[in-house]
Coordinates of C-alpha atoms in Angstrom, one line a residue:
Chain A
X523 CA -197.4 -72.6 -6.3
X524 CA -194.9 -71.6 -3.7
X525 CA -197.7 -71.3 -1.1
X526 CA -198.9 -74.8 -1.8
X527 CA -195.5 -76.2 -1.4
X528 CA -195.0 -74.4 1.9
X529 CA -198.3 -75.6 3.2
X530 CA -197.5 -79.2 2.2
X531 CA -194.1 -78.9 4.0
X532 CA -195.9 -77.5 7.1
X533 CA -198.4 -80.4 7.1
X534 CA -195.6 -82.9 6.8
X535 CA -193.6 -81.2 9.6
X536 CA -196.7 -81.3 11.8
X537 CA -197.2 -85.0 11.1
X538 CA -193.7 -85.8 12.2
X539 CA -193.8 -83.0 14.8
X540 CA -190.1 -82.1 14.2
X541 CA -188.6 -78.8 15.3
X542 CA -185.7 -77.3 13.4
X543 CA -183.3 -78.4 16.1
X544 CA -184.6 -82.0 15.8
X545 CA -184.1 -81.9 12.0
X546 CA -180.5 -80.7 12.4
X547 CA -179.9 -83.3 15.1
X548 CA -181.3 -86.2 12.9
X549 CA -179.3 -85.0 9.9
X550 CA -176.0 -84.7 11.8
X551 CA -176.3 -88.1 13.5
X552 CA -177.5 -89.9 10.4
X553 CA -175.2 -88.2 7.9
X554 CA -172.2 -90.6 8.2
X555 CA -174.1 -93.9 8.3
X556 CA -176.3 -92.9 5.4
X557 CA -173.4 -91.6 3.3
X558 CA -171.4 -94.7 4.2
X559 CA -174.3 -97.0 3.2
X560 CA -174.8 -95.1 -0.1
X561 CA -171.1 -95.5 -1.0
X562 CA -170.2 -99.0 0.3
X563 CA -173.5 -100.6 -0.6
X564 CA -175.4 -98.7 -3.3
X565 CA -172.4 -97.3 -5.2
X566 CA -170.0 -100.2 -4.8
X567 CA -172.7 -102.8 -5.7
X568 CA -174.0 -100.8 -8.7
X569 CA -170.3 -100.4 -9.9
X570 CA -169.9 -104.1 -9.5
X571 CA -172.9 -104.8 -11.7
X572 CA -171.8 -102.2 -14.2
X573 CA -168.2 -103.4 -14.4
X574 CA -169.3 -107.0 -14.8
X575 CA -170.5 -106.1 -18.3
X576 CA -167.1 -104.6 -19.3
X577 CA -163.6 -105.9 -20.2
X578 CA -160.2 -104.5 -19.4
X579 CA -158.5 -102.8 -22.3
X580 CA -154.8 -102.6 -21.7
X581 CA -154.3 -100.1 -24.5
X582 CA -156.3 -97.4 -22.8
X583 CA -155.8 -98.9 -19.3
X584 CA -159.5 -98.8 -18.6
X585 CA -162.6 -100.9 -18.7
X586 CA -164.7 -100.8 -21.8
X587 CA -168.0 -102.3 -22.9
X588 CA -167.3 -105.1 -25.4
X589 CA -169.6 -105.9 -28.4
X590 CA -171.0 -108.8 -26.4
X591 CA -171.9 -107.3 -23.1
X592 CA -172.6 -110.7 -21.6
X593 CA -169.1 -111.9 -22.5
X594 CA -167.9 -112.3 -18.8
X595 CA -171.1 -114.1 -17.8
X596 CA -170.9 -116.5 -20.8
X597 CA -167.3 -117.1 -20.0
X598 CA -168.0 -118.1 -16.5
X599 CA -171.0 -120.3 -17.4
X600 CA -168.8 -122.0 -19.9
X601 CA -166.1 -122.5 -17.3
X602 CA -168.5 -123.8 -14.7
X603 CA -169.9 -126.3 -17.1
X604 CA -166.7 -127.4 -18.8
X605 CA -163.7 -126.7 -16.6
X606 CA -163.4 -128.9 -13.6
X607 CA -161.2 -126.3 -11.8
X608 CA -164.1 -123.8 -11.7
X609 CA -167.0 -126.2 -11.4
X610 CA -165.3 -127.6 -8.3
X611 CA -165.4 -124.2 -6.7
X612 CA -169.1 -124.2 -7.0
X613 CA -169.4 -127.7 -5.8
X614 CA -167.0 -127.2 -2.8
X615 CA -168.9 -124.1 -1.8
X616 CA -172.3 -125.8 -2.1
X617 CA -171.1 -128.7 0.1
X618 CA -170.9 -126.2 3.0
X619 CA -174.7 -126.0 3.0
X620 CA -175.3 -129.6 4.1
X621 CA -172.3 -129.4 6.5
X622 CA -173.5 -126.2 8.3
X623 CA -177.3 -126.7 8.0
X624 CA -177.4 -130.5 8.0
X625 CA -174.7 -131.4 10.5
X626 CA -173.6 -128.4 12.6
X627 CA -177.0 -126.9 13.2
X628 CA -178.8 -130.2 14.3
X629 CA -175.9 -131.1 16.5
X630 CA -176.1 -127.6 18.0
X631 CA -179.8 -127.9 18.7
X632 CA -179.3 -131.2 20.5
X633 CA -176.4 -129.8 22.5
X634 CA -178.4 -126.7 23.4
X635 CA -181.4 -128.8 24.4
X636 CA -179.3 -130.9 26.9
X637 CA -177.6 -127.8 28.3
X638 CA -181.2 -126.4 28.7
X639 CA -182.0 -129.6 30.6
X640 CA -179.3 -128.8 33.1
X641 CA -176.7 -131.4 32.2
X642 CA -174.1 -131.3 35.0
X643 CA -171.5 -128.5 34.4
X644 CA -173.6 -126.7 31.8
X645 CA -172.2 -123.3 32.4
X646 CA -168.6 -124.6 32.1
X647 CA -169.5 -126.3 28.8
X648 CA -171.1 -123.1 27.5
X649 CA -167.9 -121.1 28.1
X650 CA -165.6 -123.8 26.6
X651 CA -167.8 -124.3 23.6
X652 CA -167.9 -120.6 23.0
X653 CA -164.0 -120.3 22.9
X654 CA -163.6 -121.1 19.2
X655 CA -165.9 -118.1 18.5
X656 CA -163.6 -115.6 20.2
X657 CA -160.2 -116.9 19.0
X658 CA -158.6 -115.8 15.8
X659 CA -159.4 -118.2 12.9
X660 CA -155.7 -118.2 12.1
X661 CA -154.8 -119.6 15.5
X662 CA -157.7 -122.0 15.8
X663 CA -157.1 -123.6 12.3
X664 CA -153.4 -123.9 12.9
X665 CA -153.9 -125.5 16.4
X666 CA -156.4 -128.0 14.7
X667 CA -154.1 -128.8 11.8
X668 CA -150.9 -129.2 13.8
X669 CA -152.7 -131.8 16.0
X670 CA -153.5 -133.8 12.8
X671 CA -150.0 -133.4 11.3
X672 CA -147.7 -136.4 11.0
X673 CA -146.0 -135.3 14.2
X674 CA -149.2 -134.3 16.0
X675 CA -151.0 -135.7 19.0
X676 CA -153.8 -137.3 17.1
X677 CA -151.5 -139.7 15.2
X678 CA -149.6 -140.4 18.4
X679 CA -152.8 -141.4 20.2
X680 CA -153.8 -143.6 17.2
X681 CA -150.4 -145.3 17.2
X682 CA -150.8 -145.8 21.0
X683 CA -154.0 -147.7 20.5
X684 CA -152.6 -149.9 17.8
X685 CA -153.2 -148.0 14.5
X686 CA -149.8 -148.6 12.8
X687 CA -150.2 -146.3 9.8
X688 CA -152.5 -143.4 10.6
X689 CA -153.7 -141.6 7.5
X690 CA -152.2 -138.3 6.2
X691 CA -155.2 -136.2 7.2
X692 CA -154.5 -133.2 5.0
X693 CA -152.9 -135.1 2.1
X694 CA -155.4 -136.9 0.0
X695 CA -158.1 -135.7 -2.3
X696 CA -161.0 -137.2 -0.3
X697 CA -159.7 -136.8 3.2
X698 CA -158.6 -133.2 2.9
X699 CA -162.0 -131.7 2.2
X700 CA -163.6 -134.0 4.8
X701 CA -161.1 -132.7 7.4
X702 CA -162.0 -129.1 6.5
X703 CA -165.7 -129.9 6.9
X704 CA -164.9 -131.7 10.2
X705 CA -163.1 -128.6 11.4
X706 CA -166.1 -126.4 10.5
X707 CA -168.4 -128.6 12.5
X708 CA -165.9 -128.9 15.4
X709 CA -165.4 -125.2 15.7
X710 CA -168.9 -124.1 14.6
X711 CA -171.1 -125.8 17.2
X712 CA -170.2 -123.4 20.1
X713 CA -171.6 -120.2 18.6
X714 CA -174.9 -121.8 17.6
X715 CA -175.1 -123.4 21.1
X716 CA -174.7 -120.1 22.8
X717 CA -177.4 -118.5 20.6
X718 CA -179.8 -121.4 20.9
X719 CA -179.3 -121.7 24.7
X720 CA -180.2 -118.1 25.0
X721 CA -183.4 -118.6 23.0
X722 CA -184.2 -121.7 25.0
X723 CA -183.7 -119.9 28.3
X724 CA -186.5 -117.5 27.4
X725 CA -189.1 -120.4 27.1
X726 CA -191.5 -120.1 30.0
X727 CA -191.1 -123.0 32.3
X728 CA -194.9 -123.4 32.5
X729 CA -195.0 -124.5 28.8
X730 CA -192.5 -127.2 29.5
X731 CA -194.2 -128.2 32.7
X732 CA -197.4 -129.0 30.9
X733 CA -195.6 -131.4 28.6
X734 CA -193.9 -133.0 31.5
X735 CA -197.2 -133.6 33.4
X736 CA -198.4 -135.4 30.3
X737 CA -195.4 -137.7 30.6
X738 CA -193.4 -136.8 27.5
X739 CA -189.8 -138.0 27.2
X740 CA -186.7 -135.9 26.2
X741 CA -187.1 -136.6 22.4
X742 CA -190.8 -135.6 22.4
X743 CA -190.1 -132.5 24.6
X744 CA -187.3 -131.4 22.3
X745 CA -189.1 -132.0 19.0
X746 CA -192.6 -131.0 20.0
X747 CA -192.1 -128.2 22.6
X748 CA -188.6 -126.7 22.6
X749 CA -187.8 -126.7 18.9
X750 CA -191.1 -125.1 17.7
X751 CA -190.6 -122.4 20.4
X752 CA -187.1 -121.5 19.3
X753 CA -187.8 -122.0 15.6
X754 CA -187.1 -118.3 14.6
X755 CA -183.6 -118.6 16.0
X756 CA -183.1 -121.9 14.2
X757 CA -184.3 -120.3 11.0
X758 CA -181.9 -117.4 11.5
X759 CA -179.0 -119.8 12.0
X760 CA -180.1 -121.9 9.1
X761 CA -180.0 -118.8 6.8
X762 CA -176.6 -117.8 8.1
X763 CA -175.5 -121.4 7.5
X764 CA -176.8 -121.2 3.9
X765 CA -175.0 -117.9 3.4
X766 CA -171.7 -119.7 4.1
X767 CA -171.9 -121.0 0.5
X768 CA -171.0 -117.5 -0.6
X769 CA -168.9 -116.3 2.3
X770 CA -166.7 -119.1 3.6
X771 CA -163.0 -119.2 2.8
X772 CA -160.8 -118.5 5.8
X773 CA -161.1 -122.0 7.2
X774 CA -160.0 -123.7 4.0
X775 CA -157.5 -120.9 3.3
X776 CA -155.6 -121.4 6.6
X777 CA -156.0 -125.2 6.8
X778 CA -154.5 -125.5 3.3
X779 CA -152.1 -122.6 3.7
X780 CA -152.9 -120.7 0.5
X781 CA -155.7 -119.1 -1.5
X782 CA -155.3 -121.7 -4.3
X783 CA -155.7 -124.6 -1.9
X784 CA -154.8 -128.1 -2.8
X785 CA -157.1 -131.1 -3.5
X786 CA -159.9 -128.8 -4.7
X787 CA -160.7 -127.1 -1.5
X788 CA -161.3 -123.7 -3.1
X789 CA -164.5 -121.8 -2.5
X790 CA -166.3 -118.8 -4.2
X791 CA -165.1 -116.3 -1.6
X792 CA -161.6 -117.8 -1.6
X793 CA -161.3 -117.3 -5.3
X794 CA -162.3 -113.7 -4.9
X795 CA -159.9 -113.3 -2.0
X796 CA -157.1 -114.8 -4.0
X797 CA -157.5 -112.4 -6.9
X798 CA -159.0 -109.2 -5.6
X799 CA -155.9 -107.1 -6.2
X800 CA -155.6 -107.9 -9.9
X801 CA -157.2 -104.8 -11.4
X802 CA -157.3 -106.3 -14.9
X803 CA -159.6 -109.0 -13.7
X804 CA -162.1 -106.8 -11.9
X805 CA -164.8 -107.2 -14.6
X806 CA -164.4 -111.0 -14.6
X807 CA -164.4 -111.2 -10.8
X808 CA -167.5 -109.0 -10.6
X809 CA -169.3 -111.2 -13.0
X810 CA -168.1 -114.3 -11.2
X811 CA -169.4 -113.0 -7.8
X812 CA -172.7 -111.8 -9.2
X813 CA -173.2 -115.1 -11.1
X814 CA -172.5 -117.1 -8.0
X815 CA -175.0 -114.8 -6.1
X816 CA -177.6 -115.4 -8.8
X817 CA -177.1 -119.1 -8.6
X818 CA -177.2 -119.5 -4.8
X819 CA -179.2 -116.5 -3.4
X820 CA -182.6 -118.0 -4.7
X821 CA -181.7 -121.2 -2.9
X822 CA -181.0 -119.3 0.3
X823 CA -184.3 -117.5 0.2
X824 CA -186.1 -120.7 -0.8
X825 CA -184.5 -122.5 2.1
X826 CA -185.6 -119.8 4.5
X827 CA -189.1 -119.8 3.1
X828 CA -189.4 -123.6 3.5
X829 CA -188.0 -123.4 7.0
X830 CA -190.5 -120.7 8.0
X831 CA -193.4 -123.0 6.9
X832 CA -192.6 -125.7 9.5
X833 CA -193.6 -123.8 12.6
X834 CA -195.3 -120.5 13.1
X835 CA -193.6 -117.9 15.3
X836 CA -195.1 -117.8 18.8
X837 CA -194.9 -114.8 21.1
X838 CA -194.2 -115.8 24.7
Chain B
X1334 CA -199.2 -102.2 46.9
X1335 CA -198.1 -102.5 43.2
X1336 CA -194.7 -103.8 44.4
X1337 CA -196.2 -106.5 46.7
X1338 CA -198.5 -107.6 43.8
X1339 CA -195.5 -107.9 41.6
X1340 CA -193.6 -109.8 44.3
X1341 CA -196.4 -112.3 44.6
X1342 CA -196.3 -112.9 40.8
X1343 CA -192.6 -113.2 40.6
X1344 CA -192.1 -115.5 43.6
X1345 CA -193.8 -118.6 42.3
X1346 CA -191.9 -118.2 39.0
X1347 CA -188.6 -118.0 40.8
X1348 CA -189.6 -121.0 42.9
X1349 CA -190.5 -122.9 39.7
X1350 CA -187.1 -122.0 38.2
X1351 CA -185.2 -123.0 41.4
X1352 CA -187.1 -126.3 41.6
X1353 CA -185.2 -129.3 40.2
X1354 CA -187.1 -131.4 37.7
X1355 CA -188.0 -134.8 38.9
X1356 CA -186.4 -137.2 36.4
X1357 CA -186.9 -140.9 35.7
X1358 CA -183.9 -143.2 35.9
X1359 CA -183.7 -143.5 32.1
X1360 CA -183.6 -139.7 31.8
X1361 CA -180.8 -139.6 34.4
X1362 CA -178.8 -142.2 32.5
X1363 CA -179.3 -140.2 29.2
X1364 CA -178.1 -137.0 30.9
X1365 CA -175.0 -138.7 32.2
X1366 CA -174.2 -140.2 28.8
X1367 CA -174.7 -136.7 27.3
X1368 CA -172.4 -135.3 30.0
X1369 CA -169.7 -137.8 28.9
X1370 CA -170.1 -136.7 25.3
X1371 CA -169.9 -133.1 26.3
X1372 CA -166.7 -133.7 28.3
X1373 CA -165.1 -135.4 25.3
X1374 CA -166.1 -132.5 23.0
X1375 CA -164.8 -129.9 25.6
X1376 CA -161.5 -131.9 25.9
X1377 CA -161.2 -131.9 22.1
X1378 CA -161.4 -128.1 22.1
X1379 CA -158.9 -127.7 24.9
X1380 CA -156.3 -130.4 24.0
X1381 CA -154.9 -128.6 20.9
X1382 CA -154.0 -125.6 23.1
X1383 CA -152.6 -127.7 26.0
X1384 CA -150.5 -129.5 23.4
X1385 CA -149.3 -126.1 22.1
X1386 CA -148.6 -125.0 25.6
X1387 CA -146.6 -128.1 26.6
X1388 CA -144.5 -128.0 23.5
X1389 CA -143.9 -124.2 23.5
X1390 CA -141.5 -124.6 26.4
X1391 CA -139.4 -127.2 24.6
X1392 CA -136.3 -126.5 22.6
X1393 CA -136.4 -127.4 18.9
X1394 CA -134.2 -130.4 19.5
X1395 CA -136.3 -131.7 22.4
X1396 CA -139.5 -131.4 20.3
X1397 CA -137.8 -133.1 17.3
X1398 CA -136.6 -135.9 19.6
X1399 CA -140.2 -136.4 20.8
X1400 CA -141.5 -136.5 17.3
X1401 CA -138.9 -139.1 16.2
X1402 CA -139.8 -141.2 19.2
X1403 CA -143.4 -141.1 18.1
X1404 CA -144.9 -139.5 21.3
X1405 CA -146.5 -136.8 19.2
X1406 CA -145.3 -134.1 21.6
X1407 CA -147.4 -135.6 24.4
X1408 CA -144.7 -135.2 27.1
X1409 CA -143.7 -132.6 29.6
X1410 CA -140.7 -130.4 28.7
X1411 CA -137.4 -131.2 30.4
X1412 CA -137.4 -127.6 31.6
X1413 CA -140.0 -124.9 31.5
X1414 CA -137.9 -122.4 29.6
X1415 CA -139.6 -119.1 28.5
X1416 CA -136.9 -118.4 25.9
X1417 CA -139.4 -119.2 23.1
X1418 CA -141.9 -116.7 24.5
X1419 CA -139.2 -113.9 24.6
X1420 CA -138.2 -114.8 21.0
X1421 CA -141.8 -114.9 19.9
X1422 CA -142.7 -111.5 21.4
X1423 CA -139.5 -109.5 20.6
X1424 CA -136.8 -111.5 18.8
X1425 CA -138.5 -112.9 15.7
X1426 CA -139.4 -110.4 13.0
X1427 CA -141.1 -110.5 9.6
X1428 CA -140.6 -108.1 6.7
X1429 CA -143.7 -106.1 5.7
X1430 CA -144.2 -103.8 2.8
X1431 CA -141.8 -103.5 -0.1
X1432 CA -139.2 -101.1 -1.4
X1433 CA -138.3 -98.2 0.8
X1434 CA -141.3 -98.5 3.0
X1435 CA -140.4 -102.1 3.9
X1436 CA -139.8 -102.7 7.6
X1437 CA -139.3 -105.6 10.1
X1438 CA -142.1 -106.1 12.6
X1439 CA -142.1 -108.4 15.6
X1440 CA -145.1 -109.7 17.5
X1441 CA -144.9 -106.8 20.0
X1442 CA -145.1 -104.3 17.2
X1443 CA -148.1 -106.3 15.8
X1444 CA -149.8 -106.0 19.2
X1445 CA -149.3 -102.2 19.0
X1446 CA -150.9 -102.1 15.6
X1447 CA -153.8 -104.3 16.8
X1448 CA -154.4 -102.1 19.9
X1449 CA -154.3 -98.9 17.8
X1450 CA -156.7 -100.3 15.2
X1451 CA -159.0 -102.1 17.6
X1452 CA -159.3 -99.2 20.0
X1453 CA -160.0 -96.5 17.4
X1454 CA -162.3 -98.6 15.3
X1455 CA -164.2 -99.9 18.3
X1456 CA -164.8 -96.3 19.6
X1457 CA -166.0 -95.1 16.2
X1458 CA -168.2 -98.1 15.5
X1459 CA -169.8 -98.0 19.0
X1460 CA -170.4 -94.3 18.8
X1461 CA -172.0 -94.4 15.3
X1462 CA -174.0 -97.5 16.2
X1463 CA -175.4 -95.7 19.3
X1464 CA -176.1 -92.5 17.4
X1465 CA -177.8 -94.2 14.5
X1466 CA -179.8 -96.5 16.8
X1467 CA -180.9 -93.6 19.0
X1468 CA -182.2 -91.5 16.1
X1469 CA -183.9 -94.5 14.6
X1470 CA -185.5 -95.6 17.9
X1471 CA -186.6 -92.3 19.2
X1472 CA -187.4 -90.0 16.3
X1473 CA -190.1 -90.3 13.6
X1474 CA -189.0 -88.7 10.4
X1475 CA -189.6 -89.1 6.7
X1476 CA -187.6 -91.9 5.1
X1477 CA -187.1 -93.7 8.4
X1478 CA -188.8 -96.9 7.2
X1479 CA -186.9 -96.8 4.0
X1480 CA -183.6 -96.5 5.7
X1481 CA -184.5 -99.4 8.1
X1482 CA -185.6 -101.5 5.2
X1483 CA -182.4 -100.8 3.2
X1484 CA -180.3 -101.7 6.3
X1485 CA -182.1 -105.0 6.8
X1486 CA -181.8 -105.8 3.1
X1487 CA -178.1 -105.1 3.1
X1488 CA -177.7 -107.4 6.1
X1489 CA -179.8 -110.2 4.6
X1490 CA -178.9 -110.2 0.9
X1491 CA -175.4 -111.4 0.3
X1492 CA -173.8 -109.9 -2.7
X1493 CA -170.4 -111.2 -3.5
X1494 CA -168.0 -110.0 -6.1
X1495 CA -167.8 -106.4 -4.8
X1496 CA -164.4 -106.9 -3.1
X1497 CA -162.2 -106.1 -6.1
X1498 CA -164.4 -103.0 -6.8
X1499 CA -164.2 -101.8 -3.2
X1500 CA -160.4 -102.4 -3.3
X1501 CA -160.1 -100.3 -6.5
X1502 CA -162.4 -97.6 -5.0
X1503 CA -160.3 -97.3 -1.9
X1504 CA -157.2 -96.9 -4.1
X1505 CA -158.8 -94.3 -6.2
X1506 CA -159.8 -92.1 -3.2
X1507 CA -156.3 -92.6 -1.6
X1508 CA -157.5 -94.4 1.4
X1509 CA -155.8 -97.8 0.7
X1510 CA -153.1 -98.7 3.2
X1511 CA -154.2 -95.9 5.6
X1512 CA -155.8 -96.1 9.1
X1513 CA -158.7 -93.9 8.1
X1514 CA -159.3 -96.2 5.1
X1515 CA -159.7 -99.1 7.5
X1516 CA -162.0 -97.1 9.7
X1517 CA -164.1 -96.3 6.6
X1518 CA -164.3 -100.0 5.6
X1519 CA -165.2 -101.1 9.2
X1520 CA -167.4 -98.4 10.6
X1521 CA -170.9 -98.2 9.3
X1522 CA -173.2 -97.5 12.2
X1523 CA -175.6 -100.0 10.7
X1524 CA -174.7 -103.5 11.9
X1525 CA -174.9 -105.8 14.8
X1526 CA -174.3 -102.9 17.2
X1527 CA -177.1 -100.9 15.6
X1528 CA -179.6 -103.8 16.2
X1529 CA -178.4 -104.2 19.8
X1530 CA -178.5 -100.5 20.7
X1531 CA -181.8 -99.9 18.8
X1532 CA -183.5 -102.4 21.0
X1533 CA -181.9 -100.8 24.1
X1534 CA -182.9 -97.2 23.2
X1535 CA -186.5 -98.4 22.4
X1536 CA -186.7 -99.6 26.0
X1537 CA -185.7 -96.3 27.6
X1538 CA -188.8 -94.1 28.4
X1539 CA -189.0 -90.8 26.6
X1540 CA -190.0 -89.1 29.8
X1541 CA -186.3 -88.6 30.7
X1542 CA -185.8 -86.6 27.5
X1543 CA -189.0 -84.6 28.2
X1544 CA -187.8 -83.7 31.7
X1545 CA -184.5 -82.6 30.2
X1546 CA -186.3 -80.6 27.5
X1547 CA -188.2 -78.7 30.2
X1548 CA -184.8 -77.9 31.8
X1549 CA -183.8 -76.4 28.4
X1550 CA -181.6 -79.3 27.1
X1551 CA -181.1 -79.5 23.4
X1552 CA -181.5 -82.7 21.3
X1553 CA -177.7 -83.0 21.3
X1554 CA -177.6 -82.4 25.1
X1555 CA -180.2 -85.1 25.7
X1556 CA -178.3 -87.6 23.6
X1557 CA -174.8 -86.9 25.0
X1558 CA -175.7 -86.0 28.6
X1559 CA -178.6 -88.3 29.3
X1560 CA -179.1 -91.1 26.9
X1561 CA -175.4 -92.1 26.4
X1562 CA -174.6 -92.0 30.1
X1563 CA -177.7 -94.1 30.8
X1564 CA -176.4 -96.7 28.2
X1565 CA -172.9 -97.1 29.5
X1566 CA -173.2 -100.8 30.4
X1567 CA -174.7 -101.6 27.0
X1568 CA -172.1 -99.5 25.2
X1569 CA -169.3 -101.2 27.1
X1570 CA -170.6 -104.7 26.4
X1571 CA -171.0 -103.8 22.7
X1572 CA -167.5 -102.3 22.7
X1573 CA -166.0 -105.6 24.1
X1574 CA -167.7 -107.8 21.6
X1575 CA -166.9 -105.4 18.7
X1576 CA -163.3 -105.1 19.8
X1577 CA -162.9 -108.9 19.8
X1578 CA -164.2 -109.0 16.3
X1579 CA -161.8 -106.4 15.1
X1580 CA -158.8 -107.9 17.0
X1581 CA -159.4 -111.3 15.3
X1582 CA -160.3 -110.0 11.9
X1583 CA -157.9 -111.1 9.2
X1584 CA -159.2 -110.1 5.8
X1585 CA -159.8 -106.4 6.2
X1586 CA -156.4 -105.4 7.6
X1587 CA -154.7 -107.8 5.3
X1588 CA -156.4 -106.2 2.3
X1589 CA -156.6 -102.5 3.2
X1590 CA -153.7 -102.0 5.7
X1591 CA -150.8 -104.3 4.6
X1592 CA -148.1 -102.0 6.0
X1593 CA -149.5 -102.3 9.6
X1594 CA -149.9 -106.0 10.2
X1595 CA -152.2 -106.7 13.1
X1596 CA -151.7 -109.8 15.3
X1597 CA -154.1 -111.9 13.2
X1598 CA -152.4 -110.9 9.9
X1599 CA -148.8 -110.9 11.1
X1600 CA -149.2 -114.2 12.9
X1601 CA -149.9 -115.9 9.6
X1602 CA -146.7 -114.4 8.1
X1603 CA -144.7 -115.2 11.3
X1604 CA -145.8 -118.8 11.4
X1605 CA -145.1 -119.3 7.7
X1606 CA -141.6 -117.9 8.2
X1607 CA -140.9 -120.0 11.3
X1608 CA -142.2 -123.2 9.5
X1609 CA -139.3 -122.7 7.1
X1610 CA -136.9 -123.1 9.9
X1611 CA -138.9 -126.0 11.5
X1612 CA -138.7 -124.2 14.9
X1613 CA -142.2 -125.5 15.9
X1614 CA -141.9 -124.7 19.7
X1615 CA -141.3 -121.0 18.7
X1616 CA -144.3 -121.1 16.4
X1617 CA -146.4 -122.6 19.2
X1618 CA -145.3 -119.8 21.6
X1619 CA -146.2 -117.2 18.9
X1620 CA -149.7 -118.6 18.6
X1621 CA -150.2 -118.7 22.4
X1622 CA -148.9 -115.2 22.9
X1623 CA -151.3 -114.0 20.2
X1624 CA -154.4 -115.3 22.0
X1625 CA -153.5 -114.2 25.5
X1626 CA -155.2 -110.8 25.3
X1627 CA -158.4 -112.3 24.0
X1628 CA -158.4 -115.0 26.7
X1629 CA -157.9 -112.3 29.4
X1630 CA -160.7 -110.2 28.0
X1631 CA -163.0 -113.2 27.7
X1632 CA -162.2 -114.3 31.3
X1633 CA -163.0 -110.9 32.6
X1634 CA -166.1 -110.2 30.6
X1635 CA -167.4 -113.6 29.8
X1636 CA -171.0 -113.0 30.9
X1637 CA -171.3 -109.7 29.1
X1638 CA -169.8 -111.2 25.9
X1639 CA -172.1 -114.3 25.8
X1640 CA -175.2 -112.4 26.8
X1641 CA -174.6 -109.8 24.1
X1642 CA -174.0 -112.4 21.5
X1643 CA -177.3 -114.0 22.6
X1644 CA -179.2 -110.7 22.6
X1645 CA -177.7 -109.7 19.2
X1646 CA -178.5 -113.1 17.7
X1647 CA -182.0 -113.3 18.9
X1648 CA -182.8 -109.6 18.0
X1649 CA -181.0 -110.0 14.7

């Protein structure tokens, strides 16, 4: 038995051709990342799942499994269906999908295409457009909001061109979310543009030349040559854009000045960020997060799958 | 012979790239219209900061007078006084922590915390990313595919709701509100840096290692004395981009290190405090001082930063 095990080990060792020194080296260098992954991903996520089926018991100061283990999930489903405060969190978060994937991404593709077509000053534009990506969100959001404040430069310009009563940009139920979405588009284009420009720069000139010889115009070249060739990058950005439904919060948090937000600007991630330190609520928050993931992750994967069907990846 | 063949192949490509596209008048008009739109967008990104800059030199009274007159702060200051900058950097303080551990911190102190946190975390993240990427790129060992798959899944599948559990876990192991705690949260070795370095190490021929092995170098020796020195440009680029991310991050230091407010975290508190006094020019000075280090780094390493974002995005 011992012999058989030893033989097997030897065969495996020969297959991988690893010396004892190599095994030690691999183990030492991978020890921290693997342990970290096991703790922060496997353990924390499994704990999150386990705790989502419990309730906090103040008597014993611990989490206990209630008679109805789906209590937290049922509570959230009920809140999402019947309480406007919570359903608006889902709705607000979901609206970021059309904003990022339906507005920011297409605008970024068009911008990148014209930078690729050598619009005058393209390098300058790339640098300026990338600036929002390297500045702290807290500064960028404040700079944006102050401009639209009652004393800001936007209203002053509007008054100068004859608009007597400019709107209160961050003060109404309809305009406030619209301004947050506008901010996301305004600040979000640059990062996409840099990535897409990089992908477009890798397109062999010969491929574009062929189209040009056939007399295609800008629109045809963009839609029939360039976009199919950079499609994998577009799909990646689309997926990242869809993920914002679960991850976005800082923009609305800083623009509204609190985690609660006003005028229903709260998102899934903002709700978690605003309540993470309340230990009594851990089971409810875990269930909330997991339920939101269960609702939106299938859409994210479906969106990615549909996008992948449009064009096949081409090696060039 | 080989070289001249390569030259012959490369020259026409270079010539093609250098050649300007012949464009129709309609295409030229389109490009200039796009140029105009690009200029407007670039101006919209710069104006908020120019507005902050102009007004940061004003006194509170001067700014208020401008607001009352309705010019929206779009006027030059009577005098370019740097008093607000001195006050922003040293004079104005916010209280952090509670009870006996409470202390007053100014923006200069926040810079110190940011530098300490960014430098140490960047070093650790770059080292572990390089080590993990090197092992995964150059060694074949059992479980390698599984590790790779798990890493990719953890990057692609967004699971929300684990923040309260992670916060609780960090408290349990005594790492909450400590620098090592933040290192643990940040440094994984499997992330953007891993993808970037993995692609880089895959491109380095193994013959260098074989030559060193003949000379008696160990696996550790090859990694530390040959592979890492050969990767210094990539490591530096990765370090810059990683450092910018840590410098700007708000959520992690806010949650896990409240007693050491970094610039991103402290600026939020500073501006909220200043807003209570309506000293907007001081607030603008704080915001501008906070972004100066990032702008300097970006100005110096702009190409490396953008090319790494592109490489990471495309490889990711």
